Short mmCIF file of C-alpha atoms and ligand atoms in Angstrom, two decimals:
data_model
loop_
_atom_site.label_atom_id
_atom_site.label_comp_id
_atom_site.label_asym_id
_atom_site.label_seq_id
_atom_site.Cartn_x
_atom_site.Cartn_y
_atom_site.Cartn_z
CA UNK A 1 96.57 92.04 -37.01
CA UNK A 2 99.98 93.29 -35.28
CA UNK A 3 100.16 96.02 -32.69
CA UNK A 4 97.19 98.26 -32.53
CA UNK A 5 96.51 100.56 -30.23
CA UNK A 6 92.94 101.42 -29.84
CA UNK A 7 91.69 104.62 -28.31
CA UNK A 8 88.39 106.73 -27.65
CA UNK A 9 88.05 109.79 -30.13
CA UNK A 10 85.74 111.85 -27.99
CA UNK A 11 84.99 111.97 -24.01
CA UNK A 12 84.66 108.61 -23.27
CA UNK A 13 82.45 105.90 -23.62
CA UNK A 14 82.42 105.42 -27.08
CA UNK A 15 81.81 101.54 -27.52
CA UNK A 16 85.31 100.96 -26.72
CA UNK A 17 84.47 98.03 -25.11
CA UNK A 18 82.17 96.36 -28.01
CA UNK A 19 85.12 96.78 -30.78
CA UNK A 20 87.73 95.75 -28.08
CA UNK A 21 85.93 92.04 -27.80
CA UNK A 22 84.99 91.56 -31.19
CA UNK A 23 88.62 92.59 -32.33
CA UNK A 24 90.02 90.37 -29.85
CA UNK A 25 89.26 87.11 -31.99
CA UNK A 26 92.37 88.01 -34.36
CA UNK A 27 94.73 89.20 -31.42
CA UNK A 28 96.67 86.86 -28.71
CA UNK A 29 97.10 89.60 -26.07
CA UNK A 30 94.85 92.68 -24.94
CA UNK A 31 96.51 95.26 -22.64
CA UNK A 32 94.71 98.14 -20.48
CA UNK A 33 97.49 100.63 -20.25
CA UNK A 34 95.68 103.87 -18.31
CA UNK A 35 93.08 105.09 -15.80
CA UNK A 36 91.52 102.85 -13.26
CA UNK A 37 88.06 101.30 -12.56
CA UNK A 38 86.96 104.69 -13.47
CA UNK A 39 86.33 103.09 -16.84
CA UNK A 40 83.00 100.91 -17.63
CA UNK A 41 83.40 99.01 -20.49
CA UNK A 42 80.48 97.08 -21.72
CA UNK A 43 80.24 94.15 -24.00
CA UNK A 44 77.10 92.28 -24.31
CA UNK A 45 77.24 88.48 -25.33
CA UNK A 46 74.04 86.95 -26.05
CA UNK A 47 71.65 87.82 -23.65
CA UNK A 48 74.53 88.40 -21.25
CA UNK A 49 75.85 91.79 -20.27
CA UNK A 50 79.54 92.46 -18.93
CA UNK A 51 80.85 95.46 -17.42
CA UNK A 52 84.34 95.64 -17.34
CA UNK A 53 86.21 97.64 -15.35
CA UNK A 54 90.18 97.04 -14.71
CA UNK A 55 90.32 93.64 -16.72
CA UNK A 56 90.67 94.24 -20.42
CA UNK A 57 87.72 93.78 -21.93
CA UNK A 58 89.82 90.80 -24.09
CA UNK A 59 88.80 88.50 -20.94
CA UNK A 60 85.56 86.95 -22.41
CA UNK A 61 87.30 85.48 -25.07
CA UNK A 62 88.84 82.14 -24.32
CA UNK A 63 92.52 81.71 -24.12
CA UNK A 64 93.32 85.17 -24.86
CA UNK A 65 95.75 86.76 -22.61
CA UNK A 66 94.70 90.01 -21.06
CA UNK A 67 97.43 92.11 -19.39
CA UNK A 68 96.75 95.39 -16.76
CA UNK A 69 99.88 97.44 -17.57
CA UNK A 70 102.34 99.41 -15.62
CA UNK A 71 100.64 103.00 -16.45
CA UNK A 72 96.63 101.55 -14.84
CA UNK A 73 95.87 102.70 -11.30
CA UNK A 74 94.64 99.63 -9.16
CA UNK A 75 91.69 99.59 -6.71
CA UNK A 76 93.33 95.97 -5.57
CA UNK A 77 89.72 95.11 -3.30
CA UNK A 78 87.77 96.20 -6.58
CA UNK A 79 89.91 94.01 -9.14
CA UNK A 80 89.34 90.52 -6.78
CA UNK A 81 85.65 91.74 -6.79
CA UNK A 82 85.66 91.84 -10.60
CA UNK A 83 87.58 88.95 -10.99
CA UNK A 84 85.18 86.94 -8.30
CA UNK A 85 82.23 88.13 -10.11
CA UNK A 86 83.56 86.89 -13.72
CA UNK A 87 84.52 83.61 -12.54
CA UNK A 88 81.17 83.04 -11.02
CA UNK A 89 79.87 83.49 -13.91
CA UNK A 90 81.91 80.75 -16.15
CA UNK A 91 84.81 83.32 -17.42
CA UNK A 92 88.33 82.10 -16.54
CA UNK A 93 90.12 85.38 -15.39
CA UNK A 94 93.15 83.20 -13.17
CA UNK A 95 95.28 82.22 -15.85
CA UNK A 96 94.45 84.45 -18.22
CA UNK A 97 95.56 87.58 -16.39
CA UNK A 98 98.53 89.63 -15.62
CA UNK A 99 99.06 92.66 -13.45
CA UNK A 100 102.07 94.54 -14.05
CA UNK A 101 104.35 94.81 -10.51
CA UNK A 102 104.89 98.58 -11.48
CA UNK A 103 101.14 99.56 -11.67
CA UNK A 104 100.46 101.59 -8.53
CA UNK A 105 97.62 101.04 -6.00
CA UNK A 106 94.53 103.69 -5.27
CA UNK A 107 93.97 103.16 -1.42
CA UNK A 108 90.79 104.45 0.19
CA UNK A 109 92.15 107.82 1.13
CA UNK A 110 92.39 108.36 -2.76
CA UNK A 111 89.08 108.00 -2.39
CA UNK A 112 88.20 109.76 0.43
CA UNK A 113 90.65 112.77 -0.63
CA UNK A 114 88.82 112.48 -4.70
CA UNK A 115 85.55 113.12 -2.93
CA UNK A 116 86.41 116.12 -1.04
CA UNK A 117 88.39 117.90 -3.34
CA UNK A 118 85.38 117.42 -5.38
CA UNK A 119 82.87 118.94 -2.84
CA UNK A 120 85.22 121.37 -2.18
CA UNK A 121 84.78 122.51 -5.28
CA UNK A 122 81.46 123.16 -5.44
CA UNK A 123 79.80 124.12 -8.58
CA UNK A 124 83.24 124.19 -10.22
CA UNK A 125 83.39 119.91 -9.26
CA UNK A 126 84.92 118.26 -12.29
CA UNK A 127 82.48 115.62 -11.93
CA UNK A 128 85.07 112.79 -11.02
CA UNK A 129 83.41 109.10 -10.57
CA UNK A 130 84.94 109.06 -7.04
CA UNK A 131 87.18 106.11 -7.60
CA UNK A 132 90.59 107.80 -5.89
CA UNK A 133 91.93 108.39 -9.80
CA UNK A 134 92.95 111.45 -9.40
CA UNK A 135 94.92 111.06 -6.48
CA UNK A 136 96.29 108.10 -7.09
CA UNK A 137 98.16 109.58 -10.32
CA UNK A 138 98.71 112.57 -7.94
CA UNK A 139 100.68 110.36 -5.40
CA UNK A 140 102.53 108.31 -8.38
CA UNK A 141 103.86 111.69 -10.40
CA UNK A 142 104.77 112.82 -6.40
CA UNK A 143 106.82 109.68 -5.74
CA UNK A 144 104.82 108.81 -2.52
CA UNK A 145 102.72 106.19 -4.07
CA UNK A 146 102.58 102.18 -3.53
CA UNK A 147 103.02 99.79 -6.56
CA UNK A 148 101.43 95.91 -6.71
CA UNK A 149 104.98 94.93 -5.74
CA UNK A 150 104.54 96.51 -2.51
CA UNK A 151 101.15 95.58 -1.74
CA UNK A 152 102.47 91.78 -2.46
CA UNK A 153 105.36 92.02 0.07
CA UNK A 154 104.20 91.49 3.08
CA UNK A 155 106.96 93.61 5.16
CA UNK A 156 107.36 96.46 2.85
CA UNK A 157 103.46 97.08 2.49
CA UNK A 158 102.85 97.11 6.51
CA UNK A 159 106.28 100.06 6.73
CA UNK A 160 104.93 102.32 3.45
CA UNK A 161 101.27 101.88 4.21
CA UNK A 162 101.79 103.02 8.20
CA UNK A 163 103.53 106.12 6.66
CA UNK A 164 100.91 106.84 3.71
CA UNK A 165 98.22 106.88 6.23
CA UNK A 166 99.57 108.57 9.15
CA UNK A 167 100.52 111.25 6.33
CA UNK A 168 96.67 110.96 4.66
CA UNK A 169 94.79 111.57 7.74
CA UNK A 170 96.36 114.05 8.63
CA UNK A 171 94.97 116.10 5.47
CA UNK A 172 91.96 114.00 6.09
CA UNK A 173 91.43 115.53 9.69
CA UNK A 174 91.96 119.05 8.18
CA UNK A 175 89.80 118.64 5.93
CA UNK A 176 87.05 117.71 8.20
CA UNK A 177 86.77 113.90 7.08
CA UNK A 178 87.13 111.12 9.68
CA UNK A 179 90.74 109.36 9.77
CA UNK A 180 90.99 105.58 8.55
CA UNK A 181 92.24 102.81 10.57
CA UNK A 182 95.48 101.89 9.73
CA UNK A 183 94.40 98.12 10.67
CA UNK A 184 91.57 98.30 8.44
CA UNK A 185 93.26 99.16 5.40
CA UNK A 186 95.99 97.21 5.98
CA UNK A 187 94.08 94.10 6.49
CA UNK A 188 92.01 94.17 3.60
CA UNK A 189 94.52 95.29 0.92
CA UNK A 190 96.93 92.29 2.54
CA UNK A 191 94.04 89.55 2.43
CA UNK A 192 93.43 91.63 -1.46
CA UNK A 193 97.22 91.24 -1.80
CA UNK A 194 97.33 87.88 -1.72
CA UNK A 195 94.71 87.16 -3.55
CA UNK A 196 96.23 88.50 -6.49
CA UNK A 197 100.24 87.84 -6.26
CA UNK A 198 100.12 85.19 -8.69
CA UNK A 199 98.73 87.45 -11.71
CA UNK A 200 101.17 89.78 -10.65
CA UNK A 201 104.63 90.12 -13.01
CA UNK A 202 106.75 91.98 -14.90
CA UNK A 203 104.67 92.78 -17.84
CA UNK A 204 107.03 94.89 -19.68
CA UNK A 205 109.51 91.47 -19.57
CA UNK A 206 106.49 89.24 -20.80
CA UNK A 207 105.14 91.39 -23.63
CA UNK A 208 108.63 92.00 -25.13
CA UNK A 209 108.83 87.90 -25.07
CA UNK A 210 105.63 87.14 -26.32
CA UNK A 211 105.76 90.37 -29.63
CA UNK A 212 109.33 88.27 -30.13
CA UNK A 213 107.59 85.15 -30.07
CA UNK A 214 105.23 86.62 -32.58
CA UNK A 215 102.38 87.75 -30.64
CA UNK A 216 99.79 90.11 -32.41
CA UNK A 217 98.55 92.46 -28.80
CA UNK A 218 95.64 94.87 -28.88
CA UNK A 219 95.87 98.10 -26.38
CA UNK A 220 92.84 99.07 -25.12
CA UNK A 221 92.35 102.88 -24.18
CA UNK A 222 90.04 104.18 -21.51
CA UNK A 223 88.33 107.49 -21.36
CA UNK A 224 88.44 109.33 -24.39
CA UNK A 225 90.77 112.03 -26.24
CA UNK A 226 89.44 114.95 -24.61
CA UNK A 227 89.70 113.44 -21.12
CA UNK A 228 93.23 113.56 -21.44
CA UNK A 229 95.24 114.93 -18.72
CA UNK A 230 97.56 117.10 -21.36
CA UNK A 231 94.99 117.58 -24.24
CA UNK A 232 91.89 117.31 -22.99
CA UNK A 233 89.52 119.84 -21.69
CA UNK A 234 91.61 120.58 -18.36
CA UNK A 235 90.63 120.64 -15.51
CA UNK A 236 87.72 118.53 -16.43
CA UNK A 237 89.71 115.82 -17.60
CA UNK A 238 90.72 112.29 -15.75
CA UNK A 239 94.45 111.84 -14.60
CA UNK A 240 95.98 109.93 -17.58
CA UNK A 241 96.87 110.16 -20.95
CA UNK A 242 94.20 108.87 -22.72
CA UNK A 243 95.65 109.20 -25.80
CA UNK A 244 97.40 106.92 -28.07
CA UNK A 245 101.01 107.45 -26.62
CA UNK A 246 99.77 106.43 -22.87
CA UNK A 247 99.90 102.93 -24.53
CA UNK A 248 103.10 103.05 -24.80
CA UNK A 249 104.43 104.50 -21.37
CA UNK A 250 101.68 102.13 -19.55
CA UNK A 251 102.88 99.14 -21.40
CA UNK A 252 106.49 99.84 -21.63
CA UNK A 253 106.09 98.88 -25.62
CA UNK A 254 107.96 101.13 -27.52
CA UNK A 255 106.29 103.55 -30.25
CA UNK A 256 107.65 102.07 -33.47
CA UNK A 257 106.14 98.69 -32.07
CA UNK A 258 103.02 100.38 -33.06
CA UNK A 259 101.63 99.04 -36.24
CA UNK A 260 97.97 101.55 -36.48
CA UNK A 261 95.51 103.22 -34.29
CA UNK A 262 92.07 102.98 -34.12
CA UNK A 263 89.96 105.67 -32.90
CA UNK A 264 86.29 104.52 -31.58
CA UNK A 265 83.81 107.07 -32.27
CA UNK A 266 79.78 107.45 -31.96
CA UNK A 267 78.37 109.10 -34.80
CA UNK A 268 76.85 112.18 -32.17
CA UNK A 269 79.04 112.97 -28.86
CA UNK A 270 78.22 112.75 -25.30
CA UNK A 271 80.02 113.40 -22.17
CA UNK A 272 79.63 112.23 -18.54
CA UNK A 273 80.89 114.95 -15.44
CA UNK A 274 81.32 118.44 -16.28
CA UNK A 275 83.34 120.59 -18.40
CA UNK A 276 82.52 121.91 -22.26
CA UNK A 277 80.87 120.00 -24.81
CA UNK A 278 80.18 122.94 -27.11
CA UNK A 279 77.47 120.42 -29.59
CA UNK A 280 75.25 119.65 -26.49
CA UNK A 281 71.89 119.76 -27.11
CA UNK A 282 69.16 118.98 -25.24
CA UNK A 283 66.70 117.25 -27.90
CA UNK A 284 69.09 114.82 -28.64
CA UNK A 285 69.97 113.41 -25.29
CA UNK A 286 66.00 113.41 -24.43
CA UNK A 287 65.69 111.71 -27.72
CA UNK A 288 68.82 109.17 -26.86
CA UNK A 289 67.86 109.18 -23.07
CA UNK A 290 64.10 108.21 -23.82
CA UNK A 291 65.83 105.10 -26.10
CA UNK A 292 67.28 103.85 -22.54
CA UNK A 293 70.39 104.79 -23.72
CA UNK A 294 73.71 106.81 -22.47
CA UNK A 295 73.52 105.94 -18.99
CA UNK A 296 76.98 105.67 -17.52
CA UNK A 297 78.40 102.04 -17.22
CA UNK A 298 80.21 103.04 -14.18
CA UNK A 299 78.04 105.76 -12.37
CA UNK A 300 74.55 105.12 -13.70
CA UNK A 301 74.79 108.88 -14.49
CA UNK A 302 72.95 110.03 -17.76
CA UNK A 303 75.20 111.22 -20.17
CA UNK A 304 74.99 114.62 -21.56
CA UNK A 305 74.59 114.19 -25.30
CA UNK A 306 74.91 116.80 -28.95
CA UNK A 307 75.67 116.38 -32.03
CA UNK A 308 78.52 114.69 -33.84
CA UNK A 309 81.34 117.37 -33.58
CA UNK A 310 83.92 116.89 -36.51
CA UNK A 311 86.63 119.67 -35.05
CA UNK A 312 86.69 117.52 -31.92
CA UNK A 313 87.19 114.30 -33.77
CA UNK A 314 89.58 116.09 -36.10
CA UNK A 315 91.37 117.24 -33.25
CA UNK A 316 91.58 113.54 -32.05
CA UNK A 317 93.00 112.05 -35.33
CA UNK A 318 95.79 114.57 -34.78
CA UNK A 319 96.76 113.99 -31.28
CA UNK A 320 96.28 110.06 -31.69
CA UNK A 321 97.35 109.46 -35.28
CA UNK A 322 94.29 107.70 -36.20
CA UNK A 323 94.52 105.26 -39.44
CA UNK A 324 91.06 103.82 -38.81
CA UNK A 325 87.68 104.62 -37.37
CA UNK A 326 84.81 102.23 -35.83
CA UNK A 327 81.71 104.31 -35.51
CA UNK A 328 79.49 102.91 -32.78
CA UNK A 329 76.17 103.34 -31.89
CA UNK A 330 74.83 103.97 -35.40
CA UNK A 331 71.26 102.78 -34.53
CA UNK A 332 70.91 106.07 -32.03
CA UNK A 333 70.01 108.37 -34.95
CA UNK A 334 67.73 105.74 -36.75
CA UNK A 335 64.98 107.80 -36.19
CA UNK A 336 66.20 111.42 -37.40
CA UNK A 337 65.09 113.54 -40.79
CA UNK A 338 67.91 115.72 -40.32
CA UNK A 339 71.47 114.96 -38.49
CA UNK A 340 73.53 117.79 -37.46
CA UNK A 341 76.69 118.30 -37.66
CA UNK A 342 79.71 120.87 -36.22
CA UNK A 343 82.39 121.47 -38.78
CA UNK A 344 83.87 124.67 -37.41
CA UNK A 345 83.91 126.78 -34.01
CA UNK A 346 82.60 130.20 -34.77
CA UNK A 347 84.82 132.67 -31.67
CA UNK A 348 84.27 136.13 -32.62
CA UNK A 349 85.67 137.04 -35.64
CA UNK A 350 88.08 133.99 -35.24
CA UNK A 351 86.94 130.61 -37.31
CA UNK A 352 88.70 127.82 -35.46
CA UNK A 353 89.30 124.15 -37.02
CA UNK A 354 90.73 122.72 -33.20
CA UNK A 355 89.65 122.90 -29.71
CA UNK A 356 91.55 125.90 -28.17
CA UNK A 357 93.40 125.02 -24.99
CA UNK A 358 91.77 127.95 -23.23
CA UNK A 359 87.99 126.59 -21.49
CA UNK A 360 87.51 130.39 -21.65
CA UNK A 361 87.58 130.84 -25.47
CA UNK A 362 86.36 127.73 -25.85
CA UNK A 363 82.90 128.79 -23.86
CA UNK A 364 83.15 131.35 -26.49
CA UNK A 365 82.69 129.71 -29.59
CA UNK A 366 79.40 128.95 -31.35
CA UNK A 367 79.76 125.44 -33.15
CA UNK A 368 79.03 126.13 -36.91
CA UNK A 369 76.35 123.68 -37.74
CA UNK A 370 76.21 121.93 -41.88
CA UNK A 371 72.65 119.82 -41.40
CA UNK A 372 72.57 115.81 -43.56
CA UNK A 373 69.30 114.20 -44.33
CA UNK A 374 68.61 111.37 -41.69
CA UNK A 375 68.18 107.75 -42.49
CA UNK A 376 64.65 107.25 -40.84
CA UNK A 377 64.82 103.95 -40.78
CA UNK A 378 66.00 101.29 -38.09
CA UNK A 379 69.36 99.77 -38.85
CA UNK A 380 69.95 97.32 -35.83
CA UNK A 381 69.05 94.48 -38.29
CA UNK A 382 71.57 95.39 -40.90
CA UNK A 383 74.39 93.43 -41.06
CA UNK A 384 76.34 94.59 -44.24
CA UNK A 385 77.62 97.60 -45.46
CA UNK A 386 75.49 97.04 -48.78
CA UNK A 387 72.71 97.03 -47.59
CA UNK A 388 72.87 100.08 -45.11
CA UNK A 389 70.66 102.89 -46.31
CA UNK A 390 72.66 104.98 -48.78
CA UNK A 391 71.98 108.06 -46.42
CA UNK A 392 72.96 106.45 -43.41
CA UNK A 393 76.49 105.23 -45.78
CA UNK A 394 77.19 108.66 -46.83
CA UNK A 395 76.57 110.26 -43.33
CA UNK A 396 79.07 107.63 -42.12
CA UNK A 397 81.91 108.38 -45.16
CA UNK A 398 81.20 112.13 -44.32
CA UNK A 399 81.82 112.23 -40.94
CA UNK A 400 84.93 109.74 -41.47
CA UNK A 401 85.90 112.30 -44.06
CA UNK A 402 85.76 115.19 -41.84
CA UNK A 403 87.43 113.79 -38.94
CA UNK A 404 90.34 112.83 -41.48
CA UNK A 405 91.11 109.14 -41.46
CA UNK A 406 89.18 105.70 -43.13
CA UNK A 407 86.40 104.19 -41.85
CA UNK A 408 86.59 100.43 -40.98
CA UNK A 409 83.98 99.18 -38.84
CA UNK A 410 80.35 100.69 -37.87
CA UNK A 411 78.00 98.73 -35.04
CA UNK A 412 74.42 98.91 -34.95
CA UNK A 413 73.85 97.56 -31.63
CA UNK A 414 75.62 96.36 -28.60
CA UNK A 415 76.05 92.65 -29.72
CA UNK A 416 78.60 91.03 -31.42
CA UNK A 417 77.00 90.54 -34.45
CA UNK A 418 75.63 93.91 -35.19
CA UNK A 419 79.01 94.82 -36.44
CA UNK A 420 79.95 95.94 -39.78
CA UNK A 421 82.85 95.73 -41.58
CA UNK A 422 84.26 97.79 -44.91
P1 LIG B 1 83.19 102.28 -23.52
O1 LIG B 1 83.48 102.86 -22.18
O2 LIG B 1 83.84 103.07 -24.62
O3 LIG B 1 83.52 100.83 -23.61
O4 LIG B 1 81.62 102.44 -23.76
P2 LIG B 1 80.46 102.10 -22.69
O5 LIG B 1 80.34 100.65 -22.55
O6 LIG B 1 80.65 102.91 -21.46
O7 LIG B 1 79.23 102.75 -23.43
C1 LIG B 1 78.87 102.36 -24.72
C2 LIG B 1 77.44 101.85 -24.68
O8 LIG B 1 76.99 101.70 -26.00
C3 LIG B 1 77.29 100.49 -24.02
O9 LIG B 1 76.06 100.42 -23.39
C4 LIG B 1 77.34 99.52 -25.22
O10 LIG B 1 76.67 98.30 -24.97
C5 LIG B 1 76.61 100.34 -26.23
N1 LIG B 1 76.92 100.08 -27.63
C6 LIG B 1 78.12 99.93 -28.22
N2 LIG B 1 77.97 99.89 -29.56
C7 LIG B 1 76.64 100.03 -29.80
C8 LIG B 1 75.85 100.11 -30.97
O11 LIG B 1 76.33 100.07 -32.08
N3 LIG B 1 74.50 100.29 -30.79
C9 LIG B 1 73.92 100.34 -29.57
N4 LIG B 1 72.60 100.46 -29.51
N5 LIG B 1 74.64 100.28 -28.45
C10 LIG B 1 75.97 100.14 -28.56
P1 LIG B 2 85.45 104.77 -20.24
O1 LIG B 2 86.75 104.01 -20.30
C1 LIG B 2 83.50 108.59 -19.58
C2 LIG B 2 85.24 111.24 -16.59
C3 LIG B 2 84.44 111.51 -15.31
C4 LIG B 2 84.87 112.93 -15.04
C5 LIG B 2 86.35 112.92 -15.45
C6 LIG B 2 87.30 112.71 -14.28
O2 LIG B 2 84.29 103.97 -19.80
O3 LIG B 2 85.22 105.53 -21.51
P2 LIG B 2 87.94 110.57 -12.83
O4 LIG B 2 87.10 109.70 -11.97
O5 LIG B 2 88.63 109.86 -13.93
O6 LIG B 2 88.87 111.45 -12.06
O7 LIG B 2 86.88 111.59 -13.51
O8 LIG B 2 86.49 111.86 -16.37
N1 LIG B 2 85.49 109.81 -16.89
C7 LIG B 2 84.88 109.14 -17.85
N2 LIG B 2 83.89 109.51 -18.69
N3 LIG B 2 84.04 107.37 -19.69
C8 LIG B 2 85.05 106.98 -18.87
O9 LIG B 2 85.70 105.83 -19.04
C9 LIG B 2 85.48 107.87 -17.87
N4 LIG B 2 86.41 107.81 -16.90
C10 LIG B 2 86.42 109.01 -16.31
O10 LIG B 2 83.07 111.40 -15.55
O11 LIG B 2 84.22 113.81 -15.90
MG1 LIG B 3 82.42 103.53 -20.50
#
């Protein structure tokens, strides 16, 4: 299968985690490369449901070699919780898991700090899931921020962490939250520390070996294209590039070791947090929401949920280079007589074929709507392409079409099985 990097078209939780496990099978090595346990990826197996977090979602497949790169954020107590919680239930993460030494740590005054910026906000709050991302990647691009090789020296950690929080609660205390214990922290993240320095190494060193060796490795984005700290819908965005080249700088695998990318798509959008989503309708996400569906993996949050919107997904096979497309979450329309769809952003006089930069044009535009007859019909029992209905096909090659790059794969339900291949 070679390289591939695989990333989220829209604003996240796209299935990412579903088409990450089942393409795992033909790959040796699976690599998260961005964000932080502000991610929720879910794959169901069986009757089982998983919710990853920090571990690539490549873990539930034996013997398969799952590597958190140099570019992830790491809440160090939440990855041994993660890992604890796996291995109690029969997956072997020890052994099967690297953390790069370069990969910096979120501490709890990222936390602390991510909260009140956000209620500081107000009604302007991006709608962060309160992990610390924000300003943990705010610490790293300031050069004030510990890496796993700290936290796994004993010495070092005790003399950078004493500074970090003597520094932190001081804009703690003026901001009116309570200062942390420098014992407490210290404690924890040591006993957390040690927990993990065996997993921990230089990953950039061990990739290179293993692609020499002939190693085929799958990247696996978090978040979505328009979450993206430089293209995405800033400020409402996360603090990583969620695109296709953060795979590279949080692997330390070079560009032209990239064989294709595959952007994960659902066949409508939704969004969790705040910021634009110019299809978003409110009959669809009671219609999706009443299914038990698009309820965050990481918050619980329902997602806010419109139609399919083929500038943004255009948009995405630009900034990515998409070659293929998985379309998730087919099933959700089953029960439609008419799918909508956005194929152009009406602003003014202007017709616009991108997302502008500008949130204020953006809030703007109208999304031009073309409407496709609906299947009608459950799919979630299909299990080949031939014998999807013909409407539900050409919706599929249309909105593959429009977003500009070949379909591959389609899924008609969370489990392994309901996947489809062309
Ligand atoms: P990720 O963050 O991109 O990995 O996506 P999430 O796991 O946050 O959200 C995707 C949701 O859709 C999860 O609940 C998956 O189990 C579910 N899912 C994925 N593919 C399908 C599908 O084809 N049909 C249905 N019904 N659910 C799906
Ligand atoms: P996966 O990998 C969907 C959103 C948050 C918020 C914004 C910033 O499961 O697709 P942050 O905590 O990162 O500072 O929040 O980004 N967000 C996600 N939305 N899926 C995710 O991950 C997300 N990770 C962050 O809701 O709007
Ligand atoms: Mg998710």
């Amino acid at each position: 299968m070679a390289n591939t990097i695989l990333v989220g078209a829209q604003w996240g939780d796209e299935g990412k985690g579903k088409i990450i496990d089942v393409l795992t099978e033909e790959v040796d090595i699976v690599v998260r490369t961005q964000g932080g346990n502000n991610a929720g990826h879910t794959v169901w197996i069986g009757e089982k449901k998983y919710v990853l977090h920090l571990i690539p979602s490549g873990i539930l497949r034996e013997d398969k070699l799952c590597v958190i790169g140099n570019g992830v954020v790491i809440d160090p107590i939440g990855l041994v919780q993660e890992i604890e919680e796996l291995e109690r239930v029969g997956i072997r993460v020890s052994g099967n898991l690297l953390i790069s030494e370069a990969a910096h740590v979120v501490f709890p005054y990222h936390r602390e700090l991510d909260a009140r910026r956000e209620s500081m906000k107000g009604q302007n709050k991006i709608g962060t899931t309160k992990r610390g991302i924000g300003p943990a990647y705010g610490d790293k691009a300031a050069r004030t921020g510990l890496r796993m090789i700290d936290l796994i020296n004993p010495e070092r950690f005790e003399e950078k962490l004493r500074l970090r929080i003597k520094e932190n609660n001081e804009i703690l205390r003026a901001l009116g939250a309570k200062p942390l214990s420098f014992k407490k922290v210290h404690d924890s993240y040591r006993a957390a520390g040690d927990r993990l320095k065996p997993l921990v190494a230089n990953t950039v060193i061990h990739l290179h070996q293993a692609m020499k060796n002939g190693a085929d490795i799958l990247f696996e984005g978090a978040q979505g294209t328009f979450l993206d700290l430089d293209h995405g819908t800033y400020p409402f965005v996360t603090s990583s590039n969620t695109t296709a080249g953060g795979a590279c700088t949080g692997s330390g695998v070079a560009p032209n070791r990239m064989d294709r990318v595959i952007g994960v798509m659902k066949p409508y959008t939704t969004r969790v947090g705040e910021g634009p989503l110019p299809t978003e309708n409110a009959q669809i996400a009671d219609m999706l929401h009443g299914m038990g569906r698009e309820f965050g993996a990481t918050t619980g949050r329902a997602r806010r949920c419109g139609w399919f919107d083929a500038v943004a997904t255009r948009h995405a096979a630009i900034l990515n280079g998409i070659d293929e497309l998985a379309v998730t979450n087919l099933d959700g329309l089953d029960t439609l007589d008419t799918i909508e769809v956005c194929t152009a952003y009406k602003c003014g006089e202007k017709v616009l074929e991108y997302v502008p930069v500008d949130l204020e044009t953006l809030s703007q535009c109208e999304p031009v709507y073309t409407a496709f007859p609906g299947w009608n019909t459950p799919t979630d029992k299909i299990r080949s392409w031939k014998t999807l209905p013909p409407k539900a096909r050409s919706y599929l090659k249309i909105i593959a079409e429009m977003t500009g790059a070949e379909l591959t794969m389609t899924s008609v339900g969370p489990a392994r099985d309901q996947t489809i291949f062309l």
